[in-house]
Coordinates of C-alpha atoms in Angstrom, one line a residue:
Chain O
X1 CA 81.3 -8.4 19.0
X2 CA 78.7 -5.6 20.5
X3 CA 77.6 -6.1 23.8
X4 CA 74.3 -5.2 23.2
X5 CA 72.7 -8.3 21.2
X6 CA 70.4 -7.5 18.3
X7 CA 69.0 -10.1 15.7
X8 CA 70.6 -9.6 12.1
X9 CA 67.8 -9.2 10.5
X10 CA 64.0 -9.5 10.7
X11 CA 61.0 -9.1 7.9
X12 CA 57.6 -9.1 8.1
X13 CA 54.4 -8.4 5.5
X14 CA 53.0 -4.8 4.8
X15 CA 50.4 -4.4 7.5
X16 CA 51.7 -6.8 10.1
X17 CA 54.0 -6.2 13.7
X18 CA 57.2 -6.9 14.0
X19 CA 59.7 -6.7 17.2
X20 CA 63.4 -6.1 17.2
X21 CA 65.3 -7.1 20.5
X22 CA 68.2 -5.7 22.3
X23 CA 69.6 -8.0 24.9
X24 CA 72.3 -6.9 27.2
X25 CA 74.0 -7.5 30.6
X26 CA 73.8 -6.5 34.4
X27 CA 76.4 -3.6 33.4
X28 CA 74.4 -1.8 30.8
X29 CA 70.4 -2.4 30.0
X30 CA 69.9 -4.2 33.3
X31 CA 72.1 -1.7 35.4
X32 CA 69.0 0.7 34.8
X33 CA 70.4 2.5 31.7
X34 CA 68.1 4.3 29.1
X35 CA 67.7 2.1 26.0
X36 CA 67.3 4.7 22.4
X37 CA 66.3 3.2 19.5
X38 CA 67.7 4.6 16.1
X39 CA 66.5 4.1 12.3
X40 CA 69.0 4.1 9.8
X41 CA 67.6 4.3 5.8
X42 CA 69.9 3.0 3.2
X43 CA 72.6 5.5 2.6
X44 CA 71.7 8.3 5.2
X45 CA 72.5 9.0 8.6
X46 CA 70.8 7.2 11.5
X47 CA 67.9 8.9 13.2
X48 CA 66.5 9.0 16.8
X49 CA 63.5 6.7 16.6
X50 CA 63.0 6.0 20.4
X51 CA 64.6 7.7 23.4
X52 CA 64.5 6.7 27.3
X53 CA 63.1 3.3 26.5
X54 CA 59.5 4.3 25.1
X55 CA 59.4 8.1 24.2
X56 CA 59.3 9.0 20.3
X57 CA 60.4 12.3 19.4
X58 CA 57.8 14.3 17.5
X59 CA 57.0 13.2 13.8
X60 CA 57.8 9.7 14.5
X61 CA 54.6 7.8 14.2
X62 CA 53.0 5.8 17.2
X63 CA 53.6 2.8 15.2
X64 CA 56.8 2.7 17.0
X65 CA 57.0 1.9 20.6
X66 CA 59.6 0.7 22.7
X67 CA 60.0 -1.3 25.9
X68 CA 62.4 -2.7 28.3
X69 CA 62.6 -5.3 30.8
X70 CA 65.4 -6.8 32.9
X71 CA 68.2 -6.7 30.6
X72 CA 66.8 -6.7 27.6
X73 CA 64.9 -4.1 25.4
X74 CA 62.4 -4.1 22.4
X75 CA 61.5 -1.9 19.5
X76 CA 58.1 -3.1 18.1
X77 CA 56.9 -1.7 14.8
X78 CA 53.3 -2.3 14.0
X79 CA 51.3 -1.7 10.7
X80 CA 54.4 -2.6 8.3
X81 CA 55.2 -0.2 6.2
X82 CA 57.7 -0.7 2.9
X83 CA 59.0 2.8 4.0
X84 CA 60.1 1.0 7.3
X85 CA 62.6 -1.0 5.4
X86 CA 66.1 0.2 7.1
X87 CA 68.6 -0.8 10.0
X88 CA 68.0 -0.5 13.3
X89 CA 70.4 -0.2 16.3
X90 CA 69.7 0.3 20.0
X91 CA 72.1 2.2 22.5
X92 CA 72.5 2.1 25.9
X93 CA 75.2 2.8 28.3
X94 CA 78.1 0.5 29.6
X95 CA 79.3 1.1 33.0
X96 CA 82.0 -1.6 32.6
X97 CA 83.5 -0.2 29.5
X98 CA 82.4 3.6 30.6
X99 CA 81.2 4.2 27.0
X100 CA 77.9 4.4 25.3
X101 CA 77.3 1.7 23.2
X102 CA 75.2 0.3 20.2
X103 CA 73.8 -3.2 19.3
X104 CA 75.2 -4.8 16.4
X105 CA 71.9 -3.3 14.3
X106 CA 69.1 -5.2 12.6
X107 CA 68.0 -5.3 9.2
X108 CA 64.5 -5.0 8.6
X109 CA 63.1 -6.2 5.4
X110 CA 59.6 -5.8 4.4
X111 CA 58.2 -8.4 2.3
Chain G
X1 CA 66.1 23.7 13.7
X2 CA 69.3 22.7 14.7
X3 CA 72.0 21.3 11.7
X4 CA 75.2 19.9 12.2
X5 CA 77.7 19.4 9.4
X6 CA 81.0 17.6 9.5
X7 CA 83.8 18.4 7.5
X8 CA 87.6 17.5 7.1
X9 CA 90.1 15.8 4.5
X10 CA 88.7 12.9 3.2
X11 CA 91.7 11.0 2.8
X12 CA 94.4 10.2 5.6
X13 CA 97.6 8.7 5.6
X14 CA 98.3 5.7 7.6
X15 CA 100.1 6.7 11.7
X16 CA 98.9 10.1 10.5
X17 CA 96.1 12.4 12.7
X18 CA 92.5 12.4 11.5
X19 CA 91.0 15.8 11.7
X20 CA 87.3 16.6 11.3
X21 CA 85.1 19.3 12.4
X22 CA 81.4 19.5 13.2
X23 CA 79.8 23.1 12.6
X24 CA 76.5 23.5 14.8
X25 CA 73.8 25.7 13.0
X26 CA 70.6 26.7 13.6
X27 CA 71.1 26.7 17.4
X28 CA 74.0 27.3 20.2
X29 CA 76.6 24.6 20.7
X30 CA 76.9 26.9 24.4
X31 CA 73.3 25.2 25.5
X32 CA 74.2 23.8 28.6
X33 CA 71.0 21.1 27.8
X34 CA 73.5 18.8 25.3
X35 CA 76.8 17.4 24.8
X36 CA 78.0 16.7 21.6
X37 CA 79.6 13.4 20.5
X38 CA 81.2 11.4 17.3
X39 CA 80.3 8.4 16.0
X40 CA 81.6 6.3 13.2
X41 CA 80.5 3.6 11.1
X42 CA 82.8 1.4 8.7
X43 CA 81.5 0.3 5.5
X44 CA 78.4 -2.5 6.0
X45 CA 78.9 -2.4 9.8
X46 CA 77.6 -1.0 12.9
X47 CA 77.8 2.3 15.1
X48 CA 81.0 2.8 17.4
X49 CA 80.5 5.5 19.6
X50 CA 84.2 7.7 19.7
X51 CA 83.4 10.2 22.5
X52 CA 81.8 13.4 23.4
X53 CA 82.5 17.0 24.8
X54 CA 80.7 19.3 27.2
X55 CA 80.3 22.9 26.8
X56 CA 83.3 23.8 29.3
X57 CA 85.6 21.9 27.1
X58 CA 85.8 18.7 29.6
X59 CA 85.6 15.6 27.0
X60 CA 84.8 11.7 27.2
X61 CA 86.4 9.5 24.9
X62 CA 85.6 6.0 24.4
X63 CA 87.9 4.2 26.5
X64 CA 89.0 1.5 23.7
X65 CA 90.3 4.9 21.6
X66 CA 91.1 7.1 24.7
X67 CA 94.7 7.4 24.2
X68 CA 94.3 8.5 20.5
X69 CA 91.4 10.6 20.6
X70 CA 90.8 14.6 21.4
X71 CA 87.8 16.3 20.9
X72 CA 87.6 20.1 21.7
X73 CA 84.9 22.8 21.0
X74 CA 85.4 26.0 19.7
X75 CA 82.3 27.8 21.2
X76 CA 83.3 31.1 19.5
X77 CA 82.9 29.4 16.1
X78 CA 79.8 27.2 17.4
X79 CA 81.9 24.1 15.9
X80 CA 83.3 21.0 17.9
X81 CA 86.1 19.0 16.1
X82 CA 87.5 15.5 16.8
X83 CA 91.8 14.3 16.2
X84 CA 92.2 10.8 15.7
X85 CA 96.0 9.9 15.5
X86 CA 97.9 7.6 14.7
X87 CA 95.3 5.8 12.3
X88 CA 95.4 2.6 10.6
X89 CA 92.9 1.3 8.0
X90 CA 90.6 -0.1 10.8
X91 CA 89.8 3.3 11.5
X92 CA 88.4 3.7 7.7
X93 CA 84.8 4.7 8.4
X94 CA 82.0 7.6 7.8
X95 CA 82.0 9.4 10.9
X96 CA 79.2 11.0 11.8
X97 CA 78.7 14.0 14.5
X98 CA 75.6 14.1 16.6
X99 CA 73.9 16.0 19.6
X100 CA 73.4 14.1 22.8
X101 CA 70.1 15.0 25.0
X102 CA 70.0 15.3 28.6
X103 CA 68.8 11.5 28.2
X104 CA 72.1 10.5 26.5
X105 CA 70.1 10.1 23.3
X106 CA 71.3 11.2 20.0
X107 CA 68.8 13.5 18.7
X108 CA 69.8 15.3 16.2
X109 CA 73.1 13.8 13.6
X110 CA 75.2 14.7 10.5
X111 CA 75.1 13.9 7.2
X112 CA 78.3 11.9 8.0
X113 CA 81.9 12.4 6.1
X114 CA 83.9 9.3 4.8
X115 CA 87.0 9.2 5.9
X116 CA 89.9 7.0 4.3
X117 CA 92.8 5.7 5.8
X118 CA 95.4 4.7 2.8
X119 CA 98.5 5.8 1.7

């Protein structure tokens, strides 16, 4: 059981907007630690998508955005495309575990 | 650009020690801007941070694995390594090495290597 909780799956039609939540607690997101998001395409390594909450690495389209509030964070994907179909993971630091932790992952299906 | 490549045995016997190496190319492992992490992923499951090492050799293993994990760096070879002792079937996973940046995001990943623990 991950200390960061994500929905197991979300779906949307091409062109739509979806959001993926990452719910933590006062020992991780709520303590002010940054949240990062990764995209993992089938059979490949994870790729950094959003860092320090809302920044995008070079090459990541601005269709991807991140936000944080309280003990939760969210990843939003607008203008859904077929190639967005992947697993998405959030990551933060947990001071009670003294470890970087990941959410359980969310599988995005583009209908 | 910086690339990472994992290497090591794909099969390890139970109770033995898993040993993996990550070779960094296109950049120096000696940069003080980064630390170097290991992450693993059992088949069909999520990601687990295993630990990280700094340039000067100090390491932060995941406390859940602490007594079994050793992470070291060899700056002369631009490599860092993972040793996980007393392995069981539960340690079977794809193991990734990654660069951790100043914000503690893992911004460069290796392609991963599959390690199976079995006799």
